[in-house]
Coordinates of C-alpha atoms in Angstrom, one line a residue:
M8 CA 110.6 -62.3 17.6
L9 CA 113.7 -61.0 16.3
P10 CA 116.9 -62.6 17.3
R11 CA 119.1 -61.2 19.9
S12 CA 122.8 -60.9 19.6
P13 CA 125.2 -61.9 22.3
W14 CA 126.4 -58.2 22.7
F15 CA 122.5 -57.2 23.5
T16 CA 122.5 -59.9 26.3
I17 CA 125.8 -58.8 27.7
L18 CA 124.8 -55.2 27.9
F19 CA 121.4 -56.0 29.6
L20 CA 123.0 -58.0 32.2
L21 CA 125.6 -55.2 32.9
L22 CA 122.8 -52.8 33.2
V23 CA 120.8 -54.9 35.8
S24 CA 123.9 -55.4 37.8
S25 CA 124.8 -51.9 37.9
C26 CA 121.3 -50.9 39.2
C27 CA 121.2 -53.7 41.9
C28 CA 124.6 -52.4 43.1
F29 CA 123.4 -49.0 43.7
L30 CA 120.0 -49.9 45.5
P31 CA 121.5 -50.2 49.0
Y32 CA 123.1 -46.7 48.8
A33 CA 119.7 -45.4 47.6
S34 CA 117.9 -47.4 50.3
A35 CA 120.3 -46.1 52.8
E36 CA 119.4 -42.5 51.9
E37 CA 115.9 -43.0 52.2
G38 CA 116.0 -45.2 55.5
T39 CA 114.4 -48.2 53.9
C40 CA 117.1 -51.0 54.5
S41 CA 115.7 -54.3 55.2
A42 CA 116.7 -56.1 58.5
A43 CA 118.8 -58.5 56.7
D44 CA 120.8 -56.1 54.5
D45 CA 123.8 -55.7 56.5
E46 CA 125.6 -53.4 53.9
C47 CA 122.7 -51.0 53.4
N48 CA 122.2 -50.7 57.3
A49 CA 126.1 -50.1 57.8
A50 CA 126.0 -47.3 55.2
A51 CA 122.7 -45.8 56.9
H52 CA 124.4 -45.9 60.3
Q53 CA 127.6 -44.3 59.0
R54 CA 125.3 -41.5 57.5
T55 CA 123.3 -41.1 60.6
T56 CA 126.5 -40.7 62.7
Q57 CA 128.0 -38.2 60.5
Q58 CA 124.8 -36.0 60.5
E59 CA 124.7 -36.1 64.3
Q60 CA 128.3 -35.0 64.6
Q61 CA 127.6 -32.2 62.2
E62 CA 124.6 -31.0 64.0
Q63 CA 126.5 -31.3 67.2
Q64 CA 129.3 -29.2 66.1
Q65 CA 127.0 -26.6 64.6
E66 CA 124.9 -26.5 67.9
K67 CA 128.2 -26.2 69.8
Q68 CA 129.5 -23.3 67.5
E69 CA 126.1 -21.4 67.7
T70 CA 125.6 -21.7 71.7
Y71 CA 129.3 -20.6 72.3
T72 CA 128.9 -17.5 70.3
H73 CA 125.2 -16.7 71.2
K74 CA 123.4 -16.2 74.5
F75 CA 120.3 -18.1 75.3
P76 CA 117.7 -18.2 78.0
M77 CA 117.9 -20.3 81.3
K78 CA 115.5 -20.3 84.2
F79 CA 116.2 -20.9 88.0
V80 CA 113.4 -22.2 90.2
N81 CA 113.8 -22.2 94.0
K82 CA 111.7 -24.7 95.9
S83 CA 113.7 -24.4 99.1
Q84 CA 112.6 -22.5 102.2
Y85 CA 115.6 -20.2 102.0
R86 CA 115.9 -16.9 100.0
A87 CA 118.7 -17.6 97.4
D88 CA 121.3 -16.0 95.3
V89 CA 122.6 -17.3 92.1
H90 CA 126.1 -16.6 91.2
W91 CA 128.1 -17.1 88.0
D92 CA 131.2 -18.9 88.7
D93 CA 134.1 -16.5 87.1
G94 CA 136.9 -18.8 88.7
K95 CA 137.2 -16.4 91.3
Y96 CA 134.6 -15.2 94.0
G97 CA 131.5 -15.4 91.8
V98 CA 129.4 -12.7 90.1
H99 CA 125.7 -12.2 91.6
M100 CA 123.2 -12.7 88.9
A101 CA 119.9 -13.1 90.5
I102 CA 117.8 -13.3 93.8
L103 CA 115.2 -16.2 94.1
E104 CA 112.5 -15.9 96.7
P105 CA 111.6 -19.1 98.8
N106 CA 109.1 -21.7 98.0
G107 CA 108.7 -21.4 94.3
G108 CA 110.5 -18.1 93.5
E109 CA 112.1 -18.0 89.9
S110 CA 114.3 -16.0 87.7
S111 CA 115.4 -16.3 84.0
L112 CA 118.9 -14.9 82.5
E113 CA 120.7 -14.9 79.4
T114 CA 123.8 -17.3 79.5
Y115 CA 126.2 -19.3 77.4
Q116 CA 126.7 -23.1 77.1
G117 CA 129.6 -24.4 79.5
H118 CA 128.9 -21.2 82.0
S119 CA 128.5 -22.6 85.6
F120 CA 126.5 -21.4 88.4
F121 CA 126.5 -21.9 92.4
I122 CA 123.7 -21.3 94.8
T123 CA 123.8 -19.5 98.3
R124 CA 121.7 -18.2 100.9
H125 CA 120.8 -14.6 100.2
G126 CA 123.1 -11.8 101.5
V127 CA 125.9 -14.3 102.3
K128 CA 127.9 -16.6 100.4
E129 CA 126.9 -19.5 102.5
G130 CA 126.2 -22.4 100.0
L131 CA 122.9 -24.2 99.7
F132 CA 123.7 -28.1 99.7
D133 CA 122.2 -31.4 98.9
L134 CA 122.4 -32.8 102.5
E135 CA 122.5 -36.3 101.4
T136 CA 125.6 -36.0 99.3
D137 CA 127.0 -32.9 100.8
E138 CA 127.6 -31.4 97.5
Q139 CA 126.6 -27.8 97.0
H140 CA 124.0 -27.2 94.4
R141 CA 125.9 -26.0 91.2
V142 CA 124.8 -26.4 87.4
T143 CA 126.8 -26.1 84.2
V144 CA 124.8 -24.8 81.3
K145 CA 124.5 -27.4 78.4
R146 CA 121.6 -26.3 76.2
P147 CA 119.2 -23.5 75.7
N148 CA 116.1 -23.0 77.8
E149 CA 117.1 -25.4 80.5
T150 CA 115.3 -25.2 84.0
Y151 CA 117.3 -25.7 87.0
E152 CA 115.3 -26.4 90.5
I153 CA 116.7 -26.0 93.7
P154 CA 115.1 -28.6 95.8
E155 CA 113.0 -28.4 98.8
N156 CA 115.5 -30.1 101.0
A157 CA 118.5 -27.6 99.9
A158 CA 120.1 -26.1 103.0
P159 CA 123.3 -25.2 104.4
S160 CA 125.8 -28.0 104.9
T161 CA 126.1 -29.7 108.3
N162 CA 129.7 -29.3 107.9
P163 CA 130.5 -25.7 108.0
C164 CA 134.0 -25.8 107.0
Q165 CA 133.7 -25.6 103.1
D166 CA 135.6 -23.9 100.4
R167 CA 132.9 -21.7 98.7
F168 CA 135.1 -20.6 95.7
S169 CA 137.1 -22.3 93.1
I170 CA 139.9 -19.8 93.9
C171 CA 140.4 -20.9 97.5
K172 CA 143.2 -23.2 97.1
S173 CA 145.3 -20.8 95.2
E174 CA 144.3 -17.8 97.8
A175 CA 145.6 -20.2 100.5
A176 CA 148.8 -20.9 98.7
R177 CA 149.8 -17.2 98.4
G178 CA 149.4 -16.6 102.0
T179 CA 146.0 -15.0 102.2
C180 CA 145.0 -17.3 105.2
S181 CA 147.6 -15.4 107.3
W182 CA 147.0 -11.9 106.3
S183 CA 142.9 -12.0 106.0
P184 CA 142.2 -14.9 108.5
G185 CA 138.6 -14.1 109.2
W186 CA 137.5 -14.0 105.8
M187 CA 139.5 -17.0 104.7
I188 CA 138.3 -19.0 107.7
V189 CA 134.6 -18.5 106.7
H190 CA 134.9 -18.5 102.9
C191 CA 137.8 -20.8 102.3
C192 CA 137.9 -23.1 105.6
K193 CA 139.1 -26.3 103.9
S194 CA 142.1 -24.5 102.2
C195 CA 143.0 -22.9 105.5
D196 CA 142.3 -25.9 108.0
E197 CA 145.9 -27.0 108.1
E198 CA 147.5 -23.5 108.8
L199 CA 144.9 -21.8 110.9
N200 CA 142.9 -24.7 112.3
A201 CA 139.9 -23.2 110.4
S202 CA 137.7 -26.3 111.1
E203 CA 137.5 -25.3 114.8
L204 CA 137.7 -21.4 114.3
I205 CA 134.9 -21.4 111.9
D206 CA 132.6 -21.4 115.1
P207 CA 132.5 -17.5 116.1
N208 CA 132.1 -18.6 119.6
V209 CA 135.7 -19.9 119.6
R210 CA 137.0 -17.6 117.1
C211 CA 135.5 -14.2 118.5
T212 CA 136.5 -14.0 122.3
K213 CA 138.2 -11.1 124.1
E214 CA 140.8 -13.4 125.6
R215 CA 141.7 -14.7 122.3
L216 CA 141.9 -11.4 120.4
N217 CA 143.6 -9.7 123.4
M218 CA 141.1 -6.9 123.7
T219 CA 142.5 -3.9 125.3
E220 CA 140.7 -1.0 127.5
P221 CA 138.0 1.0 125.9
A222 CA 138.9 4.3 124.1
W223 CA 136.8 6.3 126.7
Q224 CA 135.8 6.3 130.3
P225 CA 132.9 8.0 131.9
G226 CA 133.6 12.0 131.5
D227 CA 135.9 11.3 128.5
L228 CA 133.3 12.4 126.0
N229 CA 132.7 16.0 127.5
K230 CA 136.3 16.4 127.9
L231 CA 137.0 15.9 124.1
F232 CA 134.3 18.1 123.0
E233 CA 135.1 20.8 125.4
S234 CA 138.7 20.9 124.2
W235 CA 137.2 21.6 120.7
A236 CA 134.9 24.4 121.9
A237 CA 137.5 26.2 124.0
K238 CA 138.4 29.7 122.9
D239 CA 142.0 28.9 123.0
S240 CA 141.6 25.6 121.4
D241 CA 144.5 24.0 119.6
F242 CA 142.0 23.2 116.9
A243 CA 141.1 26.7 116.0
Q244 CA 142.7 26.2 112.4
Y245 CA 139.8 23.9 111.6
D246 CA 137.2 26.7 112.4
P247 CA 134.9 24.7 114.9
Q248 CA 131.4 25.7 115.4
V249 CA 129.4 24.3 118.3
L250 CA 125.7 23.6 117.2
S251 CA 124.6 21.9 120.4
S252 CA 126.1 21.3 123.9
P253 CA 125.0 20.1 127.2
G254 CA 123.2 23.1 128.8
A255 CA 124.2 25.0 125.8
E256 CA 127.2 26.1 127.9
F257 CA 129.5 26.1 124.9
G258 CA 127.0 27.5 122.4
G259 CA 124.3 26.2 120.3
I260 CA 121.2 24.6 121.9
D261 CA 120.9 22.5 124.9
G262 CA 121.4 18.9 123.8
P263 CA 124.0 16.3 123.0
W264 CA 127.3 17.6 121.4
V265 CA 127.1 18.5 117.8
V266 CA 130.0 20.2 116.3
T267 CA 131.3 21.2 112.9
F268 CA 134.9 21.9 111.6
D269 CA 134.3 24.2 108.7
N270 CA 137.7 24.1 107.4
F271 CA 138.9 20.5 108.2
F272 CA 140.3 19.2 104.8
S273 CA 141.4 20.6 101.5
E274 CA 139.8 20.4 97.8
D275 CA 142.6 17.9 96.9
E276 CA 141.9 15.6 99.7
A277 CA 138.0 15.6 99.0
N278 CA 138.9 14.7 95.4
A279 CA 141.2 12.0 96.5
L280 CA 138.4 10.4 98.6
I281 CA 135.9 10.6 95.8
Q282 CA 138.6 8.9 93.3
G283 CA 139.2 6.4 95.9
G284 CA 135.7 5.5 96.2
A285 CA 135.5 5.2 92.3
K286 CA 138.3 3.1 92.2
V287 CA 136.6 0.5 94.7
G288 CA 133.4 0.9 93.0
F289 CA 130.0 2.4 94.2
E290 CA 127.1 0.0 94.8
R291 CA 123.7 0.4 96.2
S292 CA 123.9 1.0 99.9
T293 CA 122.9 -1.7 102.1
D294 CA 121.7 -2.4 105.7
Q295 CA 122.9 -5.2 108.1
G296 CA 120.4 -8.1 108.4
K297 CA 120.3 -11.3 110.5
M298 CA 123.7 -13.0 111.5
N299 CA 124.0 -16.7 110.5
S300 CA 125.9 -19.3 112.7
L301 CA 129.3 -18.6 111.0
G302 CA 129.1 -14.8 112.2
E303 CA 128.2 -13.4 108.9
R304 CA 125.5 -10.5 108.7
E305 CA 123.2 -10.7 105.6
K306 CA 123.4 -7.9 103.3
V307 CA 119.9 -6.1 102.7
V308 CA 119.0 -3.6 100.1
S309 CA 116.9 -1.0 102.2
T310 CA 114.1 1.1 101.1
T311 CA 115.0 3.9 103.6
R312 CA 118.5 4.3 102.1
T313 CA 118.8 4.9 98.3
S314 CA 122.5 6.2 98.1
S315 CA 125.2 4.3 96.8
N316 CA 128.4 3.7 98.7
A317 CA 131.9 2.3 98.6
W318 CA 134.1 1.0 101.5
C319 CA 137.8 2.6 101.3
I320 CA 139.9 -0.4 101.7
G321 CA 143.0 -1.7 99.9
A322 CA 144.3 0.7 97.2
C323 CA 141.9 3.2 98.2
E324 CA 142.9 3.6 101.7
R325 CA 146.6 3.6 100.6
I326 CA 146.1 7.0 98.6
P327 CA 148.4 9.4 100.5
Q328 CA 145.7 12.3 100.7
V329 CA 143.2 9.6 102.2
S330 CA 145.6 8.4 105.0
R331 CA 146.5 11.9 105.8
V332 CA 142.8 12.7 106.4
S333 CA 142.6 9.5 108.4
H334 CA 145.6 10.6 110.5
R335 CA 144.2 14.0 111.1
I336 CA 140.9 12.7 112.4
E337 CA 143.1 10.5 114.9
E338 CA 145.0 13.5 116.1
V339 CA 141.6 15.5 116.8
T340 CA 139.8 12.7 118.5
K341 CA 142.6 11.0 120.4
V342 CA 141.0 7.8 119.5
P343 CA 143.5 5.3 118.0
K344 CA 143.1 4.3 114.2
K345 CA 142.5 0.4 115.2
N346 CA 138.9 1.6 116.5
Y347 CA 138.0 3.2 113.2
E348 CA 135.8 1.4 110.4
S349 CA 137.4 2.1 107.0
F350 CA 136.1 5.5 105.4
Q351 CA 132.5 4.6 103.9
I352 CA 132.5 6.9 100.8
L353 CA 128.8 8.1 99.8
E354 CA 127.3 9.1 96.7
Y355 CA 123.9 10.8 96.5
D356 CA 122.3 11.6 93.0
Y357 CA 119.1 13.6 92.6
N358 CA 116.1 12.7 95.0
Q359 CA 118.4 10.0 97.1
F360 CA 118.1 10.1 100.9
Y361 CA 118.7 8.3 104.1
R362 CA 115.7 8.2 106.2
S363 CA 116.0 8.7 110.0
H364 CA 118.3 6.4 111.7
H365 CA 121.0 6.0 114.4
D366 CA 124.7 5.0 113.8
S367 CA 124.5 2.7 116.9
S368 CA 122.0 0.6 118.6
G369 CA 120.7 0.2 122.2
S370 CA 121.6 -3.4 122.3
E371 CA 125.2 -3.4 121.0
K372 CA 127.0 -6.7 122.3
G373 CA 130.0 -6.7 119.7
L374 CA 133.4 -7.0 120.8
S375 CA 134.1 -3.7 119.3
G376 CA 131.2 -2.0 121.3
H377 CA 129.2 0.9 120.3
R378 CA 130.1 3.5 117.6
I379 CA 130.8 6.2 120.0
L380 CA 131.6 8.9 117.3
T381 CA 130.7 9.8 113.6
F382 CA 133.1 11.8 111.9
F383 CA 131.4 12.9 108.7
L384 CA 133.0 14.7 105.8
Y385 CA 131.3 16.7 103.1
L386 CA 133.3 16.4 99.8
T387 CA 131.2 18.4 97.7
D388 CA 129.0 21.5 97.8
V389 CA 125.2 20.7 97.1
E390 CA 123.2 23.3 95.2
E391 CA 120.0 22.5 97.0
G392 CA 119.0 19.7 99.4
G393 CA 121.2 16.9 101.0
E394 CA 121.3 18.4 104.4
T395 CA 122.0 16.3 107.6
K396 CA 119.1 16.8 109.8
F397 CA 119.1 15.9 113.5
N398 CA 115.5 14.8 114.0
K399 CA 115.1 15.3 117.7
L400 CA 117.2 18.5 117.9
G401 CA 115.9 20.6 115.1
I402 CA 119.3 21.1 113.6
Q403 CA 120.1 20.8 109.8
V404 CA 123.8 21.1 108.5
K405 CA 124.2 22.0 104.8
P406 CA 126.7 20.2 102.6
K407 CA 130.1 22.2 102.2
R408 CA 133.1 21.1 100.8
G409 CA 136.0 20.8 103.5
R410 CA 133.4 20.7 106.3
A411 CA 133.5 18.0 108.9
L412 CA 130.3 17.2 111.2
V413 CA 130.9 15.3 114.4
W414 CA 128.5 13.9 116.9
P415 CA 128.4 11.1 119.6
S416 CA 126.0 8.1 119.7
V417 CA 126.6 7.3 123.4
K418 CA 126.4 9.1 126.7
N419 CA 129.1 10.9 128.5
E420 CA 128.2 9.4 131.9
D421 CA 128.4 5.8 130.4
P422 CA 130.1 5.4 126.8
S423 CA 128.7 1.8 126.8
T424 CA 125.1 3.2 126.5
W425 CA 123.8 4.8 123.5
D426 CA 122.1 8.2 123.2
P427 CA 118.9 8.1 121.3
R428 CA 119.0 12.0 120.8
T429 CA 121.3 11.6 118.1
F430 CA 118.9 10.2 115.4
H431 CA 119.6 11.8 111.9
E432 CA 118.7 11.5 108.4
A433 CA 120.3 12.5 105.0
M434 CA 117.8 14.8 103.4
P435 CA 117.1 14.2 99.5
V436 CA 119.3 16.1 97.2
I437 CA 117.2 18.3 95.0
K438 CA 119.8 19.9 92.8
G439 CA 123.5 19.0 92.2
K440 CA 125.4 15.8 93.7
K441 CA 126.4 15.0 97.1
Y442 CA 129.7 13.1 97.8
A443 CA 130.5 12.5 101.6
A444 CA 132.6 10.3 103.5
N445 CA 132.5 9.0 107.2
H446 CA 134.8 7.1 109.9
W447 CA 132.6 5.2 112.5
I448 CA 134.8 5.3 115.7
H449 CA 134.1 2.4 118.1
L450 CA 134.5 2.2 121.9
N451 CA 136.9 -0.6 121.7
D452 CA 139.5 -2.1 118.9
Y453 CA 137.6 -2.8 115.7
E454 CA 140.4 -3.8 113.4
G455 CA 141.3 -6.9 115.5
P456 CA 137.7 -8.3 115.5
N457 CA 137.3 -7.3 111.9
K458 CA 140.3 -9.1 110.7
W459 CA 139.1 -12.3 112.4
G460 CA 135.6 -12.0 111.1
C461 CA 134.0 -11.1 114.3
T462 CA 132.2 -7.8 113.2
G463 CA 129.5 -9.6 110.8
S464 CA 131.1 -7.7 107.8
F465 CA 133.0 -9.6 105.1
S466 CA 133.1 -7.1 102.3

C-alpha cells in the first residue's frame, strides 16, 4: 500500500463532511427525513408550507378570473328561488322544484347566494338557528343542499336584503312603507312599528287606511258611457265608436258597453309610453298566484300569456307625455287617479298571445275592490293579427296607433259585482310587432292600499 500524504487525508475528510451536510436538504426534498432528524424535518415543513401557499394563491387567482360550476339541490317541501346577492336586492338565478329539484350554474369564488320561496322574496330559514339559508362559494363543483326542514322563519320581521339598513337610513321606510315593512322589517321597526304592521290583518284595514267612498254607485256606469256616446258629446274630439251597448240603444250589438276612441292620443305620446317601458325593462308577463301570510302574491309565469310587460313606475310615469295621457283618461272617466294601477306597458312579438281571461274576478275581496274599467291603448299599428277579441260578444278590435279601447268588468246595477260577459283575449301577432298600454281602474282607492302593501303586488 502506498503511503498517504497528510493533504490527502484532509481533503478526504472535507469531502465526507460536505456530503453529510447536504444530506438533510436532499432528504427533505425527497420526503425521507427520519423522525429524529429535526433539521431535515424543519426544512421539509418549510418547503411544504411554501408549496401550499403558492398553490392556494394560484387557485385564488384562477377562480377569481374564471367561472366554474356549482350545484344547488332543494330537499325542502317548498318551491325555491336562488338569488345572487349583488349587495342590493338580489338577482334571480334559478328555480328549484321541491323534494329533490336541482340546478347548476356558473359562478365565481366569493359570490354569495340566498334562498327564498318561489315567486316572493320570503327567505327559507334554518328554524333552529333562525338563520336564512345562504352560501358563499369557496371552490369549484360544490353542491349546496337546502335541507328538508327549511321553511319560512317563525319570526316574520326580517331584513331580506343587505341593502335594507342603508335604504332605511335614506328615508325609504316613510315613502314606501308597505314594501319596506315586508322586505326590510327590522330596519323599519323603530320608525314604523314594522314588527306589528308586518301582519296584513293589522296593516290593511279600511279604518287604518281611511278608505273613502267608491268611485261608482249603482247606475253610474251607464251614465258615463252614455255621455261618451251622445251625439253632442264633449268627447267627440276623440272620435268615440260604440261597438256594444245595453239593448243596442246607442249602437253596436246588444251587450255590455264596449267603446273605442279612435283618436285619443298622439304618436309622440305613444312613443313616450314605449320608451318608458323600455326604460323600466320588459320582462316575461306573469300571473298572480297564492298569497302568503305577509300579503305577498306569488308571481307565476303563465302558459296562457306569452307577452312581455313593464310597469310604468318611477322615471317612466314622470315622463311628461305619459303623465299627460293619464290625466286625459282621468278627465274622460271622471274617476280619480288614486283608483288607477300604474300603466302596464305590453310588448307582443310574433305569435305571442294572451288567452281568454277576465280583468277582475267573481270573488274580489281586496280593499281596492273590483277593476271596474280597463282603458286600453294601442301604441302601434300591427300588420296582421294582435286583435282584442271579446269571446262571448263576437267583437274583434284591430290595433291602431292612437286608438283607445274601453270596457267595464262590473255590472251597472251593482258595481261591486263582476260582469262575466267581458271575457277577452289578445290574438296572436302574425306579422309585425304590437305595443300596448293599459290602466286598470278600481272601484276604490288603489294607491293607498298599494303604498302600504295591501294589494299583493310588490313590484
